PDB file of C-alpha atoms in Angstrom:
ATOM      1  CA  UNK S   7       1.576  13.926 -11.248  1.00  0.00           C
ATOM      2  CA  UNK S   8       2.548  16.507  -8.621  1.00  0.00           C
ATOM      3  CA  UNK S   9       2.867  13.745  -6.016  1.00  0.00           C
ATOM      4  CA  UNK S  10       4.197  11.019  -8.314  1.00  0.00           C
ATOM      5  CA  UNK S  11       7.268  13.072  -9.266  1.00  0.00           C
ATOM      6  CA  UNK S  12       8.623  13.582  -5.712  1.00  0.00           C
ATOM      7  CA  UNK S  13       7.795   9.953  -4.885  1.00  0.00           C
ATOM      8  CA  UNK S  14       9.835   8.717  -7.831  1.00  0.00           C
ATOM      9  CA  UNK S  15      12.723  11.099  -7.153  1.00  0.00           C
ATOM     10  CA  UNK S  16      12.862  10.105  -3.470  1.00  0.00           C
ATOM     11  CA  UNK S  17      12.689   6.426  -4.442  1.00  0.00           C
ATOM     12  CA  UNK S  18      15.682   6.910  -6.741  1.00  0.00           C
ATOM     13  CA  UNK S  19      17.614   8.558  -3.895  1.00  0.00           C
ATOM     14  CA  UNK S  20      16.877   5.810  -1.350  1.00  0.00           C
ATOM     15  CA  UNK S  21      17.554   3.006  -3.829  1.00  0.00           C
ATOM     16  CA  UNK S  22      20.735   4.723  -4.991  1.00  0.00           C
ATOM     17  CA  UNK S  23      22.012   4.997  -1.423  1.00  0.00           C
ATOM     18  CA  UNK S  24      20.924   1.487  -0.473  1.00  0.00           C
ATOM     19  CA  UNK S  25      22.726  -0.293  -3.318  1.00  0.00           C
ATOM     20  CA  UNK S  26      26.313   0.557  -2.248  1.00  0.00           C
ATOM     21  CA  UNK S  27      25.440   0.617   1.469  1.00  0.00           C
ATOM     22  CA  UNK S  28      24.606  -3.080   1.412  1.00  0.00           C
ATOM     23  CA  UNK S  29      27.744  -4.199  -0.421  1.00  0.00           C
ATOM     24  CA  UNK S  30      29.669  -6.355   0.215  1.00  0.00           C
ATOM     25  CA  UNK S  31      27.834  -6.956   3.502  1.00  0.00           C
ATOM     26  CA  UNK S  32      24.417  -5.783   4.598  1.00  0.00           C
ATOM     27  CA  UNK S  33      24.365  -3.400   7.556  1.00  0.00           C
ATOM     28  CA  UNK S  34      21.812  -1.751   9.792  1.00  0.00           C
ATOM     29  CA  UNK S  35      22.235   1.379   7.684  1.00  0.00           C
ATOM     30  CA  UNK S  36      21.428  -0.567   4.524  1.00  0.00           C
ATOM     31  CA  UNK S  37      18.375  -2.033   6.281  1.00  0.00           C
ATOM     32  CA  UNK S  38      17.016   1.467   6.991  1.00  0.00           C
ATOM     33  CA  UNK S  39      17.677   2.593   3.418  1.00  0.00           C
ATOM     34  CA  UNK S  40      16.060  -0.507   1.944  1.00  0.00           C
ATOM     35  CA  UNK S  41      12.972  -0.121   4.114  1.00  0.00           C
ATOM     36  CA  UNK S  42      12.740   3.498   2.984  1.00  0.00           C
ATOM     37  CA  UNK S  43      12.878   2.469  -0.670  1.00  0.00           C
ATOM     38  CA  UNK S  44      10.289  -0.271  -0.092  1.00  0.00           C
ATOM     39  CA  UNK S  45       7.971   2.075   1.805  1.00  0.00           C
ATOM     40  CA  UNK S  46       8.143   4.465  -1.135  1.00  0.00           C
ATOM     41  CA  UNK S  47       7.079   1.914  -3.756  1.00  0.00           C
ATOM     42  CA  UNK S  48       4.205   0.952  -1.458  1.00  0.00           C
ATOM     43  CA  UNK S  49       3.275   4.639  -1.008  1.00  0.00           C
ATOM     44  CA  UNK S  50       3.431   5.083  -4.785  1.00  0.00           C
ATOM     45  CA  UNK S  51       0.912   2.253  -5.196  1.00  0.00           C
ATOM     46  CA  UNK S  52      -1.359   3.568  -2.463  1.00  0.00           C
ATOM     47  CA  UNK S  53      -1.372   7.044  -4.006  1.00  0.00           C
ATOM     48  CA  UNK S  54      -2.167   5.588  -7.440  1.00  0.00           C
ATOM     49  CA  UNK S  55      -4.980   3.573  -5.854  1.00  0.00           C
ATOM     50  CA  UNK S  56      -6.412   6.710  -4.226  1.00  0.00           C
ATOM     51  CA  UNK S  57      -6.714   8.265  -7.705  1.00  0.00           C
ATOM     52  CA  UNK S  58      -8.239   5.168  -9.294  1.00  0.00           C
ATOM     53  CA  UNK S  59     -11.720   3.681  -9.356  1.00  0.00           C
ATOM     54  CA  UNK S  60     -10.663   1.157  -6.670  1.00  0.00           C
ATOM     55  CA  UNK S  61     -10.902  -1.749  -9.101  1.00  0.00           C
ATOM     56  CA  UNK S  62     -10.108  -5.402  -8.279  1.00  0.00           C
ATOM     57  CA  UNK S  63      -6.983  -4.946 -10.420  1.00  0.00           C
ATOM     58  CA  UNK S  64      -5.799  -2.155  -8.142  1.00  0.00           C
ATOM     59  CA  UNK S  65      -6.529  -4.177  -5.014  1.00  0.00           C
ATOM     60  CA  UNK S  66      -4.540  -7.156  -6.342  1.00  0.00           C
ATOM     61  CA  UNK S  67      -1.573  -4.997  -7.313  1.00  0.00           C
ATOM     62  CA  UNK S  68      -1.611  -3.384  -3.865  1.00  0.00           C
ATOM     63  CA  UNK S  69      -1.625  -6.840  -2.273  1.00  0.00           C
ATOM     64  CA  UNK S  70       1.373  -7.732  -4.435  1.00  0.00           C
ATOM     65  CA  UNK S  71       3.232  -4.583  -3.419  1.00  0.00           C
ATOM     66  CA  UNK S  72       2.400  -5.189   0.240  1.00  0.00           C
ATOM     67  CA  UNK S  73       3.607  -8.779   0.031  1.00  0.00           C
ATOM     68  CA  UNK S  74       6.821  -7.576  -1.611  1.00  0.00           C
ATOM     69  CA  UNK S  75       7.314  -5.064   1.183  1.00  0.00           C
ATOM     70  CA  UNK S  76       6.875  -7.756   3.852  1.00  0.00           C
ATOM     71  CA  UNK S  77       9.192 -10.095   1.948  1.00  0.00           C
ATOM     72  CA  UNK S  78      11.827  -7.387   1.772  1.00  0.00           C
ATOM     73  CA  UNK S  79      11.603  -6.861   5.537  1.00  0.00           C
ATOM     74  CA  UNK S  80      12.431 -10.503   6.258  1.00  0.00           C
ATOM     75  CA  UNK S  81      15.195 -10.610   3.642  1.00  0.00           C
ATOM     76  CA  UNK S  82      16.789  -7.482   5.109  1.00  0.00           C
ATOM     77  CA  UNK S  83      17.010  -8.684   8.737  1.00  0.00           C
ATOM     78  CA  UNK S  84      20.395 -10.331   8.245  1.00  0.00           C
ATOM     79  CA  UNK S  85      22.377  -7.560  10.040  1.00  0.00           C
ATOM     80  CA  UNK S  86      20.350  -8.172  13.198  1.00  0.00           C
ATOM     81  CA  UNK S  87      20.812 -11.948  13.361  1.00  0.00           C
ATOM     82  CA  UNK S  88      24.280 -12.434  11.870  1.00  0.00           C
ATOM     83  CA  UNK S  89      26.122 -11.749  15.123  1.00  0.00           C
ATOM     84  CA  UNK S  90      24.110 -14.413  16.853  1.00  0.00           C
ATOM     85  CA  UNK S  91      25.532 -16.998  14.433  1.00  0.00           C
ATOM     86  CA  UNK S  92      22.078 -18.492  14.190  1.00  0.00           C
ATOM     87  CA  UNK S  93      22.071 -20.234  10.819  1.00  0.00           C
ATOM     88  CA  UNK S  94      18.631 -21.781  11.300  1.00  0.00           C
ATOM     89  CA  UNK S  95      17.075 -18.409  12.079  1.00  0.00           C
ATOM     90  CA  UNK S  96      18.675 -16.850   8.991  1.00  0.00           C
ATOM     91  CA  UNK S  97      17.358 -19.654   6.773  1.00  0.00           C
ATOM     92  CA  UNK S  98      13.892 -19.304   8.337  1.00  0.00           C
ATOM     93  CA  UNK S  99      13.842 -15.553   7.688  1.00  0.00           C
ATOM     94  CA  UNK S 100      14.846 -16.062   4.049  1.00  0.00           C
ATOM     95  CA  UNK S 101      12.188 -18.766   3.660  1.00  0.00           C
ATOM     96  CA  UNK S 102       9.487 -16.468   5.052  1.00  0.00           C
ATOM     97  CA  UNK S 103      10.675 -13.636   2.818  1.00  0.00           C
ATOM     98  CA  UNK S 104      10.587 -15.908  -0.214  1.00  0.00           C
ATOM     99  CA  UNK S 105       7.078 -17.052   0.694  1.00  0.00           C
ATOM    100  CA  UNK S 106       5.795 -13.476   0.728  1.00  0.00           C
ATOM    101  CA  UNK S 107       7.468 -12.787  -2.605  1.00  0.00           C
ATOM    102  CA  UNK S 108       5.629 -15.825  -3.972  1.00  0.00           C
ATOM    103  CA  UNK S 109       2.354 -14.412  -2.653  1.00  0.00           C
ATOM    104  CA  UNK S 110       3.192 -11.115  -4.345  1.00  0.00           C
ATOM    105  CA  UNK S 111       3.758 -12.820  -7.680  1.00  0.00           C
ATOM    106  CA  UNK S 112       0.465 -14.691  -7.312  1.00  0.00           C
ATOM    107  CA  UNK S 113      -1.319 -11.402  -6.579  1.00  0.00           C
ATOM    108  CA  UNK S 114       0.157  -9.843  -9.726  1.00  0.00           C
ATOM    109  CA  UNK S 115      -0.852 -12.881 -11.771  1.00  0.00           C
ATOM    110  CA  UNK S 116      -4.376 -12.651 -10.350  1.00  0.00           C
ATOM    111  CA  UNK S 117      -4.551  -8.971 -11.314  1.00  0.00           C
ATOM    112  CA  UNK S 118      -3.497  -9.594 -14.914  1.00  0.00           C
ATOM    113  CA  UNK S 119      -5.684 -12.701 -15.251  1.00  0.00           C
ATOM    114  CA  UNK S 120      -8.785 -10.921 -13.999  1.00  0.00           C
ATOM    115  CA  UNK S 121      -8.130  -7.984 -16.325  1.00  0.00           C
ATOM    116  CA  UNK S 122      -7.913 -10.356 -19.301  1.00  0.00           C
ATOM    117  CA  UNK S 123     -11.024 -12.306 -18.332  1.00  0.00           C
ATOM    118  CA  UNK S 124     -13.109  -9.202 -17.621  1.00  0.00           C
ATOM    119  CA  UNK S 125     -12.184  -7.828 -21.034  1.00  0.00           C
ATOM    120  CA  UNK S 126     -12.681 -11.206 -22.740  1.00  0.00           C
ATOM    121  CA  UNK S 127      -9.195 -10.704 -24.112  1.00  0.00           C
ATOM    122  CA  UNK S 128      -7.397 -13.884 -23.067  1.00  0.00           C
ATOM    123  CA  UNK S 129      -5.761 -15.674 -26.007  1.00  0.00           C
ATOM    124  CA  UNK S 130      -4.283 -19.082 -25.257  1.00  0.00           C
ATOM    125  CA  UNK S 131      -1.807 -19.285 -28.153  1.00  0.00           C
ATOM    126  CA  UNK S 132      -0.201 -15.824 -27.649  1.00  0.00           C
ATOM    127  CA  UNK S 133       0.046 -16.532 -23.929  1.00  0.00           C
ATOM    128  CA  UNK S 134       1.773 -19.884 -24.451  1.00  0.00           C
ATOM    129  CA  UNK S 135       4.101 -18.504 -27.124  1.00  0.00           C
ATOM    130  CA  UNK S 136       5.113 -15.549 -24.940  1.00  0.00           C
ATOM    131  CA  UNK S 137       5.602 -17.791 -21.929  1.00  0.00           C
ATOM    132  CA  UNK S 138       7.707 -20.200 -23.991  1.00  0.00           C
ATOM    133  CA  UNK S 139       9.883 -17.416 -25.403  1.00  0.00           C
ATOM    134  CA  UNK S 140      10.549 -16.056 -21.920  1.00  0.00           C
ATOM    135  CA  UNK S 141      11.456 -19.490 -20.586  1.00  0.00           C
ATOM    136  CA  UNK S 142      13.825 -19.933 -23.520  1.00  0.00           C
ATOM    137  CA  UNK S 143      15.463 -16.598 -22.650  1.00  0.00           C
ATOM    138  CA  UNK S 144      15.998 -17.774 -19.070  1.00  0.00           C
ATOM    139  CA  UNK S 145      17.588 -21.014 -20.235  1.00  0.00           C
ATOM    140  CA  UNK S 146      19.800 -19.273 -22.800  1.00  0.00           C
ATOM    141  CA  UNK S 147      20.964 -16.780 -20.176  1.00  0.00           C
ATOM    142  CA  UNK S 148      22.227 -19.573 -17.946  1.00  0.00           C
ATOM    143  CA  UNK S 149      23.724 -21.527 -20.867  1.00  0.00           C
ATOM    144  CA  UNK S 150      25.516 -18.548 -22.404  1.00  0.00           C
ATOM    145  CA  UNK S 151      26.750 -17.457 -18.968  1.00  0.00           C
ATOM    146  CA  UNK S 152      28.101 -20.956 -18.406  1.00  0.00           C
ATOM    147  CA  UNK S 153      26.196 -21.315 -15.145  1.00  0.00           C
ATOM    148  CA  UNK S 154      25.003 -24.666 -13.812  1.00  0.00           C
ATOM    149  CA  UNK S 155      22.140 -24.410 -11.347  1.00  0.00           C
ATOM    150  CA  UNK S 156      23.176 -27.542  -9.438  1.00  0.00           C
ATOM    151  CA  UNK S 157      21.265 -27.828  -6.161  1.00  0.00           C
ATOM    152  CA  UNK S 158      19.316 -24.687  -7.098  1.00  0.00           C
ATOM    153  CA  UNK S 159      17.886 -26.268 -10.283  1.00  0.00           C
ATOM    154  CA  UNK S 160      14.444 -27.160  -8.901  1.00  0.00           C
ATOM    155  CA  UNK S 161      13.646 -23.808  -7.226  1.00  0.00           C
ATOM    156  CA  UNK S 162      15.144 -21.810 -10.119  1.00  0.00           C
ATOM    157  CA  UNK S 163      13.119 -23.796 -12.675  1.00  0.00           C
ATOM    158  CA  UNK S 164       9.903 -23.461 -10.671  1.00  0.00           C
ATOM    159  CA  UNK S 165      10.448 -19.743 -10.207  1.00  0.00           C
ATOM    160  CA  UNK S 166      11.229 -19.316 -13.917  1.00  0.00           C
ATOM    161  CA  UNK S 167       7.916 -20.949 -14.870  1.00  0.00           C
ATOM    162  CA  UNK S 168       5.956 -18.710 -12.494  1.00  0.00           C
ATOM    163  CA  UNK S 169       7.772 -15.558 -13.545  1.00  0.00           C
ATOM    164  CA  UNK S 170       7.322 -16.359 -17.241  1.00  0.00           C
ATOM    165  CA  UNK S 171       3.617 -16.863 -16.659  1.00  0.00           C
ATOM    166  CA  UNK S 172       3.276 -13.525 -14.892  1.00  0.00           C
ATOM    167  CA  UNK S 173       5.151 -11.687 -17.637  1.00  0.00           C
ATOM    168  CA  UNK S 174       3.143 -13.399 -20.374  1.00  0.00           C
ATOM    169  CA  UNK S 175      -0.146 -12.443 -18.718  1.00  0.00           C
ATOM    170  CA  UNK S 176       0.945  -8.811 -18.392  1.00  0.00           C
ATOM    171  CA  UNK S 177       2.111  -8.652 -22.014  1.00  0.00           C
ATOM    172  CA  UNK S 178      -1.194 -10.141 -23.168  1.00  0.00           C
ATOM    173  CA  UNK S 179      -3.000  -7.449 -21.145  1.00  0.00           C
ATOM    174  CA  UNK S 180      -0.958  -4.768 -22.874  1.00  0.00           C
ATOM    175  CA  UNK S 181      -1.586  -6.146 -26.354  1.00  0.00           C
ATOM    176  CA  UNK S 182      -5.218  -7.240 -26.142  1.00  0.00           C
ATOM    177  CA  UNK S 183      -6.802  -5.123 -23.390  1.00  0.00           C
ATOM    178  CA  UNK S 184      -5.185  -1.787 -24.289  1.00  0.00           C
ATOM    179  CA  UNK S 185      -4.631  -1.781 -28.065  1.00  0.00           C
ATOM    180  CA  UNK S 186      -3.713   1.696 -29.275  1.00  0.00           C
ATOM    181  CA  UNK S 187      -2.898   2.936 -25.749  1.00  0.00           C
ATOM    182  CA  UNK S 188       0.906   3.237 -25.724  1.00  0.00           C
ATOM    183  CA  UNK S 189       1.361   4.443 -22.137  1.00  0.00           C
ATOM    184  CA  UNK S 190      -0.512   1.595 -20.381  1.00  0.00           C
ATOM    185  CA  UNK S 191       1.024  -0.836 -22.857  1.00  0.00           C
ATOM    186  CA  UNK S 192       4.552   0.365 -22.111  1.00  0.00           C
ATOM    187  CA  UNK S 193       4.018   0.175 -18.345  1.00  0.00           C
ATOM    188  CA  UNK S 194       2.390  -3.268 -18.438  1.00  0.00           C
ATOM    189  CA  UNK S 195       5.184  -4.666 -20.601  1.00  0.00           C
ATOM    190  CA  UNK S 196       8.130  -2.954 -18.903  1.00  0.00           C
ATOM    191  CA  UNK S 197       7.182  -3.660 -15.274  1.00  0.00           C
ATOM    192  CA  UNK S 198       7.102  -7.485 -15.357  1.00  0.00           C
ATOM    193  CA  UNK S 199      10.059  -7.701 -17.750  1.00  0.00           C
ATOM    194  CA  UNK S 200      12.133  -5.560 -15.381  1.00  0.00           C
ATOM    195  CA  UNK S 201      11.008  -7.836 -12.538  1.00  0.00           C
ATOM    196  CA  UNK S 202      12.113 -10.872 -14.550  1.00  0.00           C
ATOM    197  CA  UNK S 203      15.432  -9.260 -15.440  1.00  0.00           C
ATOM    198  CA  UNK S 204      16.056  -8.448 -11.785  1.00  0.00           C
ATOM    199  CA  UNK S 205      15.277 -12.000 -10.714  1.00  0.00           C
ATOM    200  CA  UNK S 206      17.499 -13.516 -13.411  1.00  0.00           C
ATOM    201  CA  UNK S 207      20.454 -11.422 -12.236  1.00  0.00           C
ATOM    202  CA  UNK S 208      19.626 -12.391  -8.641  1.00  0.00           C
ATOM    203  CA  UNK S 209      19.621 -16.063  -9.638  1.00  0.00           C
ATOM    204  CA  UNK S 210      23.029 -15.674 -11.288  1.00  0.00           C
ATOM    205  CA  UNK S 211      24.398 -13.942  -8.199  1.00  0.00           C
ATOM    206  CA  UNK S 212      23.009 -16.700  -5.969  1.00  0.00           C
ATOM    207  CA  UNK S 213      24.154 -19.670  -8.040  1.00  0.00           C
ATOM    208  CA  UNK S 214      27.601 -18.352  -9.028  1.00  0.00           C
ATOM    209  CA  UNK S 215      28.649 -15.782  -6.433  1.00  0.00           C
ATOM    210  CA  UNK S 216      32.303 -15.916  -7.437  1.00  0.00           C
ATOM    211  CA  UNK S 217      31.615 -14.478 -10.879  1.00  0.00           C
ATOM    212  CA  UNK S 218      28.406 -12.505 -10.495  1.00  0.00           C
ATOM    213  CA  UNK S 219      28.351 -11.147  -6.927  1.00  0.00           C
ATOM    214  CA  UNK S 220      29.686  -7.679  -7.714  1.00  0.00           C
ATOM    215  CA  UNK S 221      28.562  -4.123  -7.047  1.00  0.00           C
ATOM    216  CA  UNK S 222      27.633  -3.440 -10.717  1.00  0.00           C
ATOM    217  CA  UNK S 223      25.557  -6.648 -10.836  1.00  0.00           C
ATOM    218  CA  UNK S 224      23.874  -5.727  -7.553  1.00  0.00           C
ATOM    219  CA  UNK S 225      23.137  -2.248  -8.890  1.00  0.00           C
ATOM    220  CA  UNK S 226      21.541  -3.591 -12.075  1.00  0.00           C
ATOM    221  CA  UNK S 227      19.514  -6.167 -10.146  1.00  0.00           C
ATOM    222  CA  UNK S 228      18.136  -3.787  -7.526  1.00  0.00           C
ATOM    223  CA  UNK S 229      17.571  -0.846  -9.883  1.00  0.00           C
ATOM    224  CA  UNK S 230      15.428  -3.096 -12.101  1.00  0.00           C
ATOM    225  CA  UNK S 231      13.545  -4.415  -9.055  1.00  0.00           C
ATOM    226  CA  UNK S 232      12.621  -1.042  -7.569  1.00  0.00           C
ATOM    227  CA  UNK S 233      11.702   0.391 -10.982  1.00  0.00           C
ATOM    228  CA  UNK S 234       9.467  -2.624 -11.638  1.00  0.00           C
ATOM    229  CA  UNK S 235       7.639  -2.148  -8.335  1.00  0.00           C
ATOM    230  CA  UNK S 236       7.161   1.564  -8.992  1.00  0.00           C
ATOM    231  CA  UNK S 237       5.764   0.863 -12.469  1.00  0.00           C
ATOM    232  CA  UNK S 238       3.395  -1.794 -11.130  1.00  0.00           C
ATOM    233  CA  UNK S 239       2.101   0.709  -8.604  1.00  0.00           C
ATOM    234  CA  UNK S 240       1.704   3.355 -11.293  1.00  0.00           C
ATOM    235  CA  UNK S 241      -0.246   0.901 -13.445  1.00  0.00           C
ATOM    236  CA  UNK S 242      -3.108   1.097 -10.924  1.00  0.00           C
ATOM    237  CA  UNK S 243      -3.715   4.679 -12.060  1.00  0.00           C
ATOM    238  CA  UNK S 244      -3.404   3.850 -15.752  1.00  0.00           C
ATOM    239  CA  UNK S 245      -5.454   0.657 -15.981  1.00  0.00           C
TER     240      UNK S 245
END
């Protein structure tokens, strides 16, 4: 805990500075701050791994954190290419960043799936019910917010399915692999749900920038994201 505490405090400082620094436009300063925050959630995972039994779960979570870090690098390069007015390059960088985020989600899903299978704890019905409830929450969020996905419908829907699956797997791990263990349960439930919450707010900001692209919305989105990554890293030590 002596190392976790300063890691978490420093992460809060970097994330707290990065959020306003990148609004309304990303800058080279915000790039440095974001990379600092991302390096810290990766360091948090590596430290947790060093204290663990080096399980396949820990390896998969580390791969997910590493993929997230790489994805964040590509998504943060905008200040360096914007002046060149190179739209194709910007789109390519965002596509590469999104690809690495997808790999990260797959790594997290692999970690939770393996944990369930190794413990013989996978239950089809609870998984499907949890996944369905989460998908319903995503749909209701867009409906109640009065947001129409439009051209973003296909990628948003696909991402929602994948994210719901990841969250459902993690929740099943908490309930059926660690019954009676409140700390691992809380971490395994909170981390993916915070990730989902962050991505839902990001989707709203992307689809309807006029209403949802604000500093408070950015703060909520990014705070949930960095906290989720820190909790996923911490889970390596607890699982």
